[in-house]
Coordinates of C-alpha atoms and ligand atoms in Angstrom, one line a residue:
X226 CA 107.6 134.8 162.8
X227 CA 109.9 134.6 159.6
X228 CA 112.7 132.5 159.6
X229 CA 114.5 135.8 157.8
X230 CA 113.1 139.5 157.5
X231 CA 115.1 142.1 155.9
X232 CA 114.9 145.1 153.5
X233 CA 115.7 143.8 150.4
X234 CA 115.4 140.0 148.4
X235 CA 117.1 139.9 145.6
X236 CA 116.2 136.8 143.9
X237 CA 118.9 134.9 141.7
X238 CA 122.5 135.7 142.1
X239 CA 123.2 135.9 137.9
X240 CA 125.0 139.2 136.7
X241 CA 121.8 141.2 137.7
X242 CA 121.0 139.9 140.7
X243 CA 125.0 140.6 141.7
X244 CA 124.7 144.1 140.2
X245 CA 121.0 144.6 142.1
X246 CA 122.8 143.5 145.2
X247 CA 126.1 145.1 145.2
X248 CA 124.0 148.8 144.2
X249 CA 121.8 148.3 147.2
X250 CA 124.6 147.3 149.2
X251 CA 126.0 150.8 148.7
X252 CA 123.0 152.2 150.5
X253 CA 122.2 149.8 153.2
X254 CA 123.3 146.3 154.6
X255 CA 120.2 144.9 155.0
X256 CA 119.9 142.9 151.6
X257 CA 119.7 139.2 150.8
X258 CA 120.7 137.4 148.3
X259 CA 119.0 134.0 147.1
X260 CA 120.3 131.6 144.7
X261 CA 119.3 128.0 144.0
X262 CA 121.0 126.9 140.8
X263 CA 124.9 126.2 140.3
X264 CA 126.8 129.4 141.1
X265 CA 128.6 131.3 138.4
X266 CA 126.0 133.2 136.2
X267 CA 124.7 132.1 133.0
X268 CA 127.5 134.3 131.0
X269 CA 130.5 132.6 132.6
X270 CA 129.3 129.3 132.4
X271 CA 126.9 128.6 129.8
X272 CA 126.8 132.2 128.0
X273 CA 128.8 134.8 126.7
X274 CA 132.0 133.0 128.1
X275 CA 132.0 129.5 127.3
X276 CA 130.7 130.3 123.2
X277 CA 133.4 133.0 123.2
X278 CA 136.2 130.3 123.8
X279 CA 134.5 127.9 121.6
X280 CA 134.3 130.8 118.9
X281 CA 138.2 131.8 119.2
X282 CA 139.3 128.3 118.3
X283 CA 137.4 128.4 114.8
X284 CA 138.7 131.5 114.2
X285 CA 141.9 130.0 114.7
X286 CA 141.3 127.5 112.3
X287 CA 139.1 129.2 109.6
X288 CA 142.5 131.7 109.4
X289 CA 144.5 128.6 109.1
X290 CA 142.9 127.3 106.7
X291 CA 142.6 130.2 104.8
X292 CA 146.1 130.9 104.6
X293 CA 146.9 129.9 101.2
X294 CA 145.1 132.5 98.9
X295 CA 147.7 134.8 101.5
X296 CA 150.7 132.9 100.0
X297 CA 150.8 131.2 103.2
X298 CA 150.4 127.3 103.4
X299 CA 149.1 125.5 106.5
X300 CA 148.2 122.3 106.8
X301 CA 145.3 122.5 109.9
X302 CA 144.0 120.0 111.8
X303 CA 141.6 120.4 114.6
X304 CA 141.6 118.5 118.0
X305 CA 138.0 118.1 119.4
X306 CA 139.1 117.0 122.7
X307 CA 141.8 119.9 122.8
X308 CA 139.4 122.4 121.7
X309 CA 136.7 121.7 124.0
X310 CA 139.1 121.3 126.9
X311 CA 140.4 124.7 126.4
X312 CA 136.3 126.1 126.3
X313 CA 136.0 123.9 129.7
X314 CA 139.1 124.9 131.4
X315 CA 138.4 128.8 130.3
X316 CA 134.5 128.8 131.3
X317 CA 135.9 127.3 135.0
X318 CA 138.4 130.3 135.2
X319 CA 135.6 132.6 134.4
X320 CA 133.0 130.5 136.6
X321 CA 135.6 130.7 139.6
X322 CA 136.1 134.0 139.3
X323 CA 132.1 134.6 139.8
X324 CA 131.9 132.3 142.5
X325 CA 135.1 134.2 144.9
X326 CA 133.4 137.2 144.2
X327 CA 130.4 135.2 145.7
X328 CA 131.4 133.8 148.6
X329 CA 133.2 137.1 149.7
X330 CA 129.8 138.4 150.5
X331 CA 129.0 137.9 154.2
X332 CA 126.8 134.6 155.2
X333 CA 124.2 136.4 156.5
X334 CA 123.3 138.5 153.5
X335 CA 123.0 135.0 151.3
X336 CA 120.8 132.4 151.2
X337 CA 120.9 129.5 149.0
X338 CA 117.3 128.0 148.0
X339 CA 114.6 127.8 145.7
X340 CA 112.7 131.1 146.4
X341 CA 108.6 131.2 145.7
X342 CA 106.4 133.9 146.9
X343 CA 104.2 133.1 149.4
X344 CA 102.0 136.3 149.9
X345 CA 103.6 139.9 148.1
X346 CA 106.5 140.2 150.0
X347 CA 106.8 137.0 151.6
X348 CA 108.4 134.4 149.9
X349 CA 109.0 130.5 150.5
X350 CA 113.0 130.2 150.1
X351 CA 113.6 125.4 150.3
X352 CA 111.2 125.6 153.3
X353 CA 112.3 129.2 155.0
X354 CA 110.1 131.8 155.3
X355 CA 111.8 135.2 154.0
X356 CA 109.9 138.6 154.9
X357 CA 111.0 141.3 152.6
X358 CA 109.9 144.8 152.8
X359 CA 111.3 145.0 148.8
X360 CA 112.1 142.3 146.4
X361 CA 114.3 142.5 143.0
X362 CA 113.4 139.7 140.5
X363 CA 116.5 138.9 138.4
X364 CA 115.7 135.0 137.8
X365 CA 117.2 134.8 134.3
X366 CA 116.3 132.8 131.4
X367 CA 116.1 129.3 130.1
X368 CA 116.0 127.5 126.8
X369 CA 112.6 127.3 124.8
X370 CA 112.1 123.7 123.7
X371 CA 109.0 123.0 121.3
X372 CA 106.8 120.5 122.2
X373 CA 107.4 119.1 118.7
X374 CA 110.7 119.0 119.4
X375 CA 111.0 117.3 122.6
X376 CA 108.9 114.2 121.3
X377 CA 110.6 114.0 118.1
X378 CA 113.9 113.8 119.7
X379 CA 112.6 111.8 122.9
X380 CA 114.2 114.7 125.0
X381 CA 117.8 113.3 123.7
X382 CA 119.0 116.3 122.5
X383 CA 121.0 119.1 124.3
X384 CA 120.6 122.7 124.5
X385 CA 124.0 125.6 124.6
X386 CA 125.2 124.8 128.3
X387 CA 125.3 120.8 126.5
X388 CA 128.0 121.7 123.9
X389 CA 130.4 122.7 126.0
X390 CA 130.4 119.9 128.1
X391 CA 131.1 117.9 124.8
X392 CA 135.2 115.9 125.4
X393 CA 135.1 115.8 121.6
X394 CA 133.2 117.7 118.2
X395 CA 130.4 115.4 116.5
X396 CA 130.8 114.6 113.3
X397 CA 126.9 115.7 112.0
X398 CA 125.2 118.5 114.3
X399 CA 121.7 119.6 113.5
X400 CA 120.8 123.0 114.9
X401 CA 117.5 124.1 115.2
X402 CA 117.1 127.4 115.4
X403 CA 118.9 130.6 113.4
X404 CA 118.8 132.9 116.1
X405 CA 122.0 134.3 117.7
X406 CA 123.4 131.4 119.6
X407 CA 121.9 129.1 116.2
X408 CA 124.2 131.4 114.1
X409 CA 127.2 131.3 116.7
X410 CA 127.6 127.9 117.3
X411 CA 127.0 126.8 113.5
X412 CA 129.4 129.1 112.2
X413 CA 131.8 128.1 114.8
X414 CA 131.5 124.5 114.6
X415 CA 131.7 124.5 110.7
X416 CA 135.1 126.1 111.0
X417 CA 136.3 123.8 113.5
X418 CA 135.1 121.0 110.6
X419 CA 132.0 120.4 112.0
X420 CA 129.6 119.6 109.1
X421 CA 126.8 121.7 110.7
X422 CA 122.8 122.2 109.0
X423 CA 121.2 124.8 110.5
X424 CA 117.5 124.8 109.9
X425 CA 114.9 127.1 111.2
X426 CA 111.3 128.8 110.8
X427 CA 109.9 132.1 109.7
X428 CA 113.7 133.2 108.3
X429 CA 115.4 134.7 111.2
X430 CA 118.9 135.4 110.9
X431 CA 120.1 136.1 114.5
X432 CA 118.6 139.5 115.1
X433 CA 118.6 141.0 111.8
X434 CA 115.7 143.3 110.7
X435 CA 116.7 144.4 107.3
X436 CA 116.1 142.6 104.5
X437 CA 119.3 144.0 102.7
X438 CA 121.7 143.0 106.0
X439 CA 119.4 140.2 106.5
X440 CA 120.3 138.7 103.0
X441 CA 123.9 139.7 103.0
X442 CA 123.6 137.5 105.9
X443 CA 122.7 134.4 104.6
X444 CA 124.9 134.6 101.6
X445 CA 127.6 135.0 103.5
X446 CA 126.6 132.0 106.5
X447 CA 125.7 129.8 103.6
X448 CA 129.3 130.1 102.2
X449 CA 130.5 128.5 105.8
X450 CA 127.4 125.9 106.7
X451 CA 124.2 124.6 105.3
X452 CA 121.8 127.6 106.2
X453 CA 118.0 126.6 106.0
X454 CA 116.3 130.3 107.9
X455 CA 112.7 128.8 106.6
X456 CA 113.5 125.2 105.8
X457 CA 110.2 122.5 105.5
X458 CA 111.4 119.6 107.3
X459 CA 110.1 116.8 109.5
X460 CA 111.8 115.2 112.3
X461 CA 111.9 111.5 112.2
X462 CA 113.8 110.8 115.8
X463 CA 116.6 108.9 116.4
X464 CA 117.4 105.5 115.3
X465 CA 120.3 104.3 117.6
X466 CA 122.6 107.2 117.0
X467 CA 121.2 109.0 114.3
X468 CA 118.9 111.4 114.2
X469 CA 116.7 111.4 110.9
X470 CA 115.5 114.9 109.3
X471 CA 113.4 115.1 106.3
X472 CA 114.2 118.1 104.5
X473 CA 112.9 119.6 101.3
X474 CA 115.9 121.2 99.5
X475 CA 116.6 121.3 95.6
X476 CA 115.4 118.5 93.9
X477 CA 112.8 117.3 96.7
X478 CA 112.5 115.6 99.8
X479 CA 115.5 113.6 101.3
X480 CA 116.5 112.1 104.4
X481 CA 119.3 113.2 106.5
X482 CA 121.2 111.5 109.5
X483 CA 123.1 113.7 112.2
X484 CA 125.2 112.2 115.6
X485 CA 123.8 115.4 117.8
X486 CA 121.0 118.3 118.2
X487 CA 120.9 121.0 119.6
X488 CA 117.6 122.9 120.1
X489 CA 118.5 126.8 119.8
X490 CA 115.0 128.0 119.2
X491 CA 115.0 130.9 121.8
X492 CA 115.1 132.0 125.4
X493 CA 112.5 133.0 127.6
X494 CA 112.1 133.9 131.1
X495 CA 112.7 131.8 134.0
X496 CA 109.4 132.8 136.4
X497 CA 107.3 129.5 136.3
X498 CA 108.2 128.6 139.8
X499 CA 108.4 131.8 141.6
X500 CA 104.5 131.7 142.2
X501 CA 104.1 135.0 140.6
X502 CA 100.5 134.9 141.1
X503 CA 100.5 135.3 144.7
X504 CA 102.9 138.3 143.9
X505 CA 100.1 140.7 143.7
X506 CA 101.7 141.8 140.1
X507 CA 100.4 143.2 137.2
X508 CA 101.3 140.0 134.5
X509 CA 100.4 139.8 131.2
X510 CA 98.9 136.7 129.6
X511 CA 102.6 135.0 129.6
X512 CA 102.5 135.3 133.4
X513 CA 105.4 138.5 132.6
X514 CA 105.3 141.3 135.0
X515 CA 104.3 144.3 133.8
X516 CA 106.8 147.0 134.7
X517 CA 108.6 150.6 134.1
X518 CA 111.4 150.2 131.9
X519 CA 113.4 152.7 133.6
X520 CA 112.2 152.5 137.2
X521 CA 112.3 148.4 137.0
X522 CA 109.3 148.6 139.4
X523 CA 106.5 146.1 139.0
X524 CA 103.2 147.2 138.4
X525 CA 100.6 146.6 140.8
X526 CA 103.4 146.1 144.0
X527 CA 103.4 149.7 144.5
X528 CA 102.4 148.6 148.1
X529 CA 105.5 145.4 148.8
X530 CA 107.4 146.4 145.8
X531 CA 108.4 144.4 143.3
X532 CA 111.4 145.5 141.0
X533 CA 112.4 143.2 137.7
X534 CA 116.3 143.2 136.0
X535 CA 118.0 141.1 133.3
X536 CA 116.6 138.3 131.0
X537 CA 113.8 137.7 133.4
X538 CA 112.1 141.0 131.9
X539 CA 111.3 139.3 128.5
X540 CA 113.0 141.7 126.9
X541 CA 116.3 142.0 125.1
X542 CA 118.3 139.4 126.8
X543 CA 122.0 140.1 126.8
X544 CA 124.7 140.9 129.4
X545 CA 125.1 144.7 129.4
X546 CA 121.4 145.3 129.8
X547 CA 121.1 142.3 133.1
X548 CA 124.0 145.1 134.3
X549 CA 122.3 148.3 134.4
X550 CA 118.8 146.9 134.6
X551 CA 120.3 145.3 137.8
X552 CA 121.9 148.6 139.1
X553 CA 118.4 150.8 138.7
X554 CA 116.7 147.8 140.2
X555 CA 118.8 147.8 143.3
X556 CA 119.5 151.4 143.8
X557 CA 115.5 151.8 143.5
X558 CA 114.6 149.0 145.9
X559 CA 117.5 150.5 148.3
X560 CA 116.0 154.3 147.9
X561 CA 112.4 153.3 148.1
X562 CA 109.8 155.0 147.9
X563 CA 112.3 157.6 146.2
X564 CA 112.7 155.8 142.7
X565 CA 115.0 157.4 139.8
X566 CA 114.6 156.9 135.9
X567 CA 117.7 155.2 135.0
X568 CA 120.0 156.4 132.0
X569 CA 119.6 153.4 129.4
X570 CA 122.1 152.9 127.2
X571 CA 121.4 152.7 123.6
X572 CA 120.5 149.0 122.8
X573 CA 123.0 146.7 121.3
X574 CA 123.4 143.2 119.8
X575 CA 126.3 141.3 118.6
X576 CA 126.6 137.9 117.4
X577 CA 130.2 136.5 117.3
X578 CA 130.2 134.8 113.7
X579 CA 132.9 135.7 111.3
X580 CA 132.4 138.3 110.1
X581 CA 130.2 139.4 113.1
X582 CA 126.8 141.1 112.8
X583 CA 125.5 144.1 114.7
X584 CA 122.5 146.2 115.4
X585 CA 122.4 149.2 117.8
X586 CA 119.7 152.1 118.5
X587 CA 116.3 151.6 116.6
X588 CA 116.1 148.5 114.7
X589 CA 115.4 148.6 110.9
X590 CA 111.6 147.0 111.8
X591 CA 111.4 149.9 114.1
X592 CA 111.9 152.9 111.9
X593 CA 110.8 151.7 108.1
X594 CA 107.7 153.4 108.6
X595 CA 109.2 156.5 109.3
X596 CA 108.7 159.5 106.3
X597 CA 112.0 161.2 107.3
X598 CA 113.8 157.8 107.1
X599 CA 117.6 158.3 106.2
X600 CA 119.3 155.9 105.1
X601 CA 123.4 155.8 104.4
X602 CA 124.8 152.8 103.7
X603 CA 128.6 150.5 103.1
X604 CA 129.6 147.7 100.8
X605 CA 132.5 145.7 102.5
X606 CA 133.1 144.2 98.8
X607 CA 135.0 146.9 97.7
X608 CA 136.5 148.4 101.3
X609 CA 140.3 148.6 101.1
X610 CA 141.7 147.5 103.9
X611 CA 138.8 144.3 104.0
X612 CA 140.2 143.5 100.8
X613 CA 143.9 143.0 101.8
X614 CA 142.5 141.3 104.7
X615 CA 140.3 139.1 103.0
X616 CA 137.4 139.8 105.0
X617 CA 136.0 141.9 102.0
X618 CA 132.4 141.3 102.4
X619 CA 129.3 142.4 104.1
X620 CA 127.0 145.8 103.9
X621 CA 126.1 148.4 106.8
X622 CA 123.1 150.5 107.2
X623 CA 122.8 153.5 109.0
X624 CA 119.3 154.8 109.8
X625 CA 119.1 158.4 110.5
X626 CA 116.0 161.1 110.9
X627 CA 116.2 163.8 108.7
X628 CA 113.3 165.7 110.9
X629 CA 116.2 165.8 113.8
X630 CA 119.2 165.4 111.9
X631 CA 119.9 162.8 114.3
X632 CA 121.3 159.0 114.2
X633 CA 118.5 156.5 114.8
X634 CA 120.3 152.8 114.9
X635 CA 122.1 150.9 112.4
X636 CA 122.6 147.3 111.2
X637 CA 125.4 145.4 109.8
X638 CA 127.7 142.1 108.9
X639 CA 130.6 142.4 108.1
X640 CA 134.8 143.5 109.2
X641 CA 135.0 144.5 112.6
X642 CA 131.0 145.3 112.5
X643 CA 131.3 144.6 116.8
X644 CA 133.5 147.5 116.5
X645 CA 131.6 150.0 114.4
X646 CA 128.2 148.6 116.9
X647 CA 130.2 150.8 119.2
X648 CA 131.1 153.7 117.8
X649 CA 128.1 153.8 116.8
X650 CA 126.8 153.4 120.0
X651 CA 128.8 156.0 121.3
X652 CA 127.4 158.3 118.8
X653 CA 124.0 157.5 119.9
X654 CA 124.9 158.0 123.8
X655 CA 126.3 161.7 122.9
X656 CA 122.9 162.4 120.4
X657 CA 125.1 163.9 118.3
X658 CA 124.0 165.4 114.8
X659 CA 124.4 163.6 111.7
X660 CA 126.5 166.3 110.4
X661 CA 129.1 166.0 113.7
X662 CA 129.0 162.2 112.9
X663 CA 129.6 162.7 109.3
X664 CA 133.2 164.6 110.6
X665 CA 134.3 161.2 112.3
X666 CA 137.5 161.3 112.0
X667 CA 139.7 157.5 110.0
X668 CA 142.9 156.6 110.3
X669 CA 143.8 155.1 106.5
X670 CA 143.6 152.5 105.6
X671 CA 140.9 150.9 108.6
X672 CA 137.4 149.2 107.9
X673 CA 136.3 152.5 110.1
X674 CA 136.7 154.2 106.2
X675 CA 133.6 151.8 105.4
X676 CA 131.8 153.5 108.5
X677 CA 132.0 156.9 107.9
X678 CA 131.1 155.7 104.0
X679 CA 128.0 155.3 105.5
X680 CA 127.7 157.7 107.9
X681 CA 128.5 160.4 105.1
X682 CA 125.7 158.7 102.6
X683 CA 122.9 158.8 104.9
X684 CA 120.1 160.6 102.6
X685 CA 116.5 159.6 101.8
Ligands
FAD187 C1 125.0 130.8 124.7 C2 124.8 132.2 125.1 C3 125.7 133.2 124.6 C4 125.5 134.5 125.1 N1 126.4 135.4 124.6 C5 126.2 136.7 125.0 C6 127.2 137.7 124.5 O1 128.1 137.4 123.8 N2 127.0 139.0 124.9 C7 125.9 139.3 125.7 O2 125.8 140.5 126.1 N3 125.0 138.4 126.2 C8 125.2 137.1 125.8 N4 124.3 136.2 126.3 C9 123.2 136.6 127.2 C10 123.6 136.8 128.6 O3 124.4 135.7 129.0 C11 122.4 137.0 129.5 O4 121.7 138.1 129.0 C12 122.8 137.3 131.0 O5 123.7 136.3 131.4 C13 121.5 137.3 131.8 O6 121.9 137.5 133.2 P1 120.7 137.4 134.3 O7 121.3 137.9 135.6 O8 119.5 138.0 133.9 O9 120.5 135.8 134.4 P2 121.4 134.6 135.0 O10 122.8 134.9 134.9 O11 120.9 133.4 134.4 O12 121.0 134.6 136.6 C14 119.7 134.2 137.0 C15 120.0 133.4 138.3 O13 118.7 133.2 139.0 C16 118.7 132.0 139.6 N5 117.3 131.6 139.9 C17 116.3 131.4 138.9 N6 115.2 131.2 139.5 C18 115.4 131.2 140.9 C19 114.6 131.1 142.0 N7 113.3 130.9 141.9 N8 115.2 131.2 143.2 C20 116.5 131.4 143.4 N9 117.3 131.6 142.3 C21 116.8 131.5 141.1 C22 119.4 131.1 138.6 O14 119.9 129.9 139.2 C23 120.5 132.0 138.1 O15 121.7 131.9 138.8 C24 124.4 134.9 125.9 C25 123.6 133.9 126.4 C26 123.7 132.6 126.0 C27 122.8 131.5 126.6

């Protein structure tokens, strides 16, 4: 006998787990919810949240200090203790407001516990024995850490959650790693007066694809923090409380001390304890389920099925797409074995430096090869209203197909580029034709002018 049986498992309460549970909750009441870390989701408490807070206070400074070319003079000085109180006290609010939303779910549709499968369908939740007729996996993600890594730094080194538990800013902070979060908290940290080195591999600027966004990019990060996107260094470890790099720059190799690391080199997907192999799943050689993007059902469970949301897909891993993965994953497990396509909404990145950069629709990588390739494309440099802001730099490229005369995706840094990301978005949602786009309607004079720049050059 099980200790539990129901309908539906849906395993980890995170932001898809919540959104598989409340969407299956609208079609039956038989559906339990496992968790086993710290309540609160990954985007209130080490995520989205917790780096937005961190992010607002540098922008409060970095406009401080750049008051002076504005005829405007400041004299800034930044409280580490202050500022990371104020991440702390706003990731708890955020946190707390999870966790109420948690506990007003009834008791006996959650179950807190470690959950492992067992035999498909049956899993092993801290020693109870959970039947499920249908199970959602929406375990999340976790941070890669390199085996070189780990032994140069003798595992003293900390990973995103880490900073924010910081009660003051370090003096000399070595990020590894120039993906999003990299570019985020080094751009954030050097404004607060950090004095940050960023150093990387293989040139990755957060999720840039373009070579002429891409280089924008680093022109414009390298004017805030030391930027290294395919540095040749050697980690030396710490000697009491320094951490030693070797680094090739300019003139040859030198030796660098920092006072804190922090490993940003990528997220993957938390599975390694759910015993996936005794899922009867499809898994490729990562040990990833292989599943429908649109149906979020497993292949291979077709007989205990198995449906998959949010980061712990392997694939793009941010917040809007845990939510509606999360919805199609519960409204499918709920409707089984009646399973809809669900409506996914074009793809979208942001990362919160200053200026921000943006993709949405088709990457650049993803459409270069294309023969009808459009192209339209804006200079920030010379934008009007940038100028008298100051924010007058960055480029944005619009890729469009001239075979359907329709928007493919776009890339950009720059003023307000989180902003055009969504009009742009919108566009793509409504598959309008490049000629409708080109019509967009500006107010004058708004960055949006730079936009429809763009949108109005798109030619081959
Ligand atoms: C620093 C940072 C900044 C970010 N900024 C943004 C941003 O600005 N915008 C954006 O859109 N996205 C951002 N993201 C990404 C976004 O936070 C994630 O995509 C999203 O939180 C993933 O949600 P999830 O439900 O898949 O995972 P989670 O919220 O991590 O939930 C997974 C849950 O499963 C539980 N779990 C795992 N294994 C088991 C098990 N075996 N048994 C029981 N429970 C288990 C975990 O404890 C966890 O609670 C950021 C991420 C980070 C790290």
């Amino acid at each position: 006998m099980p200790d539990v049986s129901c309908k539906i498992a849906v395993i980890g309460a995170g932001t898809a787990g919540l959104a598989a549970f409340r969407s299956a909750r609208e079609l039956t009441d038989d559906v339990l919810l496992i968790e086993s870390g710290p309540l609160g989701t990954t985007c209130a408490r080490e995520g989205c949240m917790p780096s937005k807070a961190l992010i607002a206070s540098a922008k409060v400074a970095a406009t401080a200090r750049g008051g002076e070319s504005f005829g405007v003079k400041t004299s800034v000085k930044v409280d580490g203790p202050a500022v990371m109180k104020r991440v702390r006290r706003l990731r708890d609010h955020f946190v707390d407001g999870v966790i109420e939303g948690y506990r007003a779910i009834p008791e006996a549709q959650r179950l807190r516990g470690r959950a492992k499968f067992l035999a498909p369908g049956i899993l092993d939740v801290g020693g109870r024995r959970v039947e499920a007729e249908r199970i959602v996996i929406a375990t999340g993600s976790e941070a890669v850490i390199p085996g070189d890594i780990a032994e140069a730094t003798g595992g003293r080194f900390m990973t995103v959650g880490d900073i924010f538990e910081l009660h003051g800013l370090p003096e000399r902070l070595l990020i590894l790693g120039s993906g999003v979060i990299g570019c985020e908290i080094a751009d954030s940290m050097a404004s607060l007066g950090v004095e940050v080195s960023c150093l990387s591999k293989g040139g990755d600027i957060s999720f840039l694809s373009d070579p002429l966004v891409k280089s924008a990019a680093e022109t414009i990060l390298k004017g805030h923090f030391r930027l290294l996107p395919d540095a040749e260094f050697e980690l030396l470890g710490w000697e009491g409380d320094v951490f030693s790099v070797k680094l090739a720059e300019g003139d040859g190799p030198q030796t660098e001390g920092f006072d804190a690391v922090l490993v940003a080199t990528g997220r993957k997907p938390s599975l390694n304890d759910l015993n996936l192999e005794k899922a009867g799943l499809e898994l490729d050689d990562q040990g990833t389920p292989q599943f429908d993007e649109l149906t979020r059902l497993c292949r291979g469970s077709e007989d205990k099925p198995v449906f998959i949301a949010g980061d712990a897909d392997a694939e793009t891993m941010v917040l809007p797409r845990a939510n509606w993965t999360g919805e199609a994953a519960g409204r499918n497990a709920a409707n089984w074995p009646s399973v809809g396509k669900a409506d996914a909404p074009p793809t979208m990145g942001i990362c919160f430096t200053e200026p921000s950069m943006a993709q949405v629709g088709k990457r650049f990588s993803e459409v270069e090869d294309r023969d009808d390739l459009l192209i339209g494309c804006a200079d920030f440099s010379d934008q009007g209203r940038a100028i008298c802001e100051g924010r007058n730099e960055g480029i944005l490229r619009i890729y469009g197909s001239a075979k359907d005369q329709k928007i493919l995706g776009a890339e950009m840094i720059g003023p307000d580029a989180e902003h055009h990301a969504h009009i742009l978005a919108l566009m793509l949602r409504q598959e309008i034709t490049i000629s409708e786009a080109q019509e967009m309607p500006a107010y004058h004079p708004v960055t949006e002018e730079g936009l429809r720049t763009a949108l109005r050059n798109l030619s081959d």
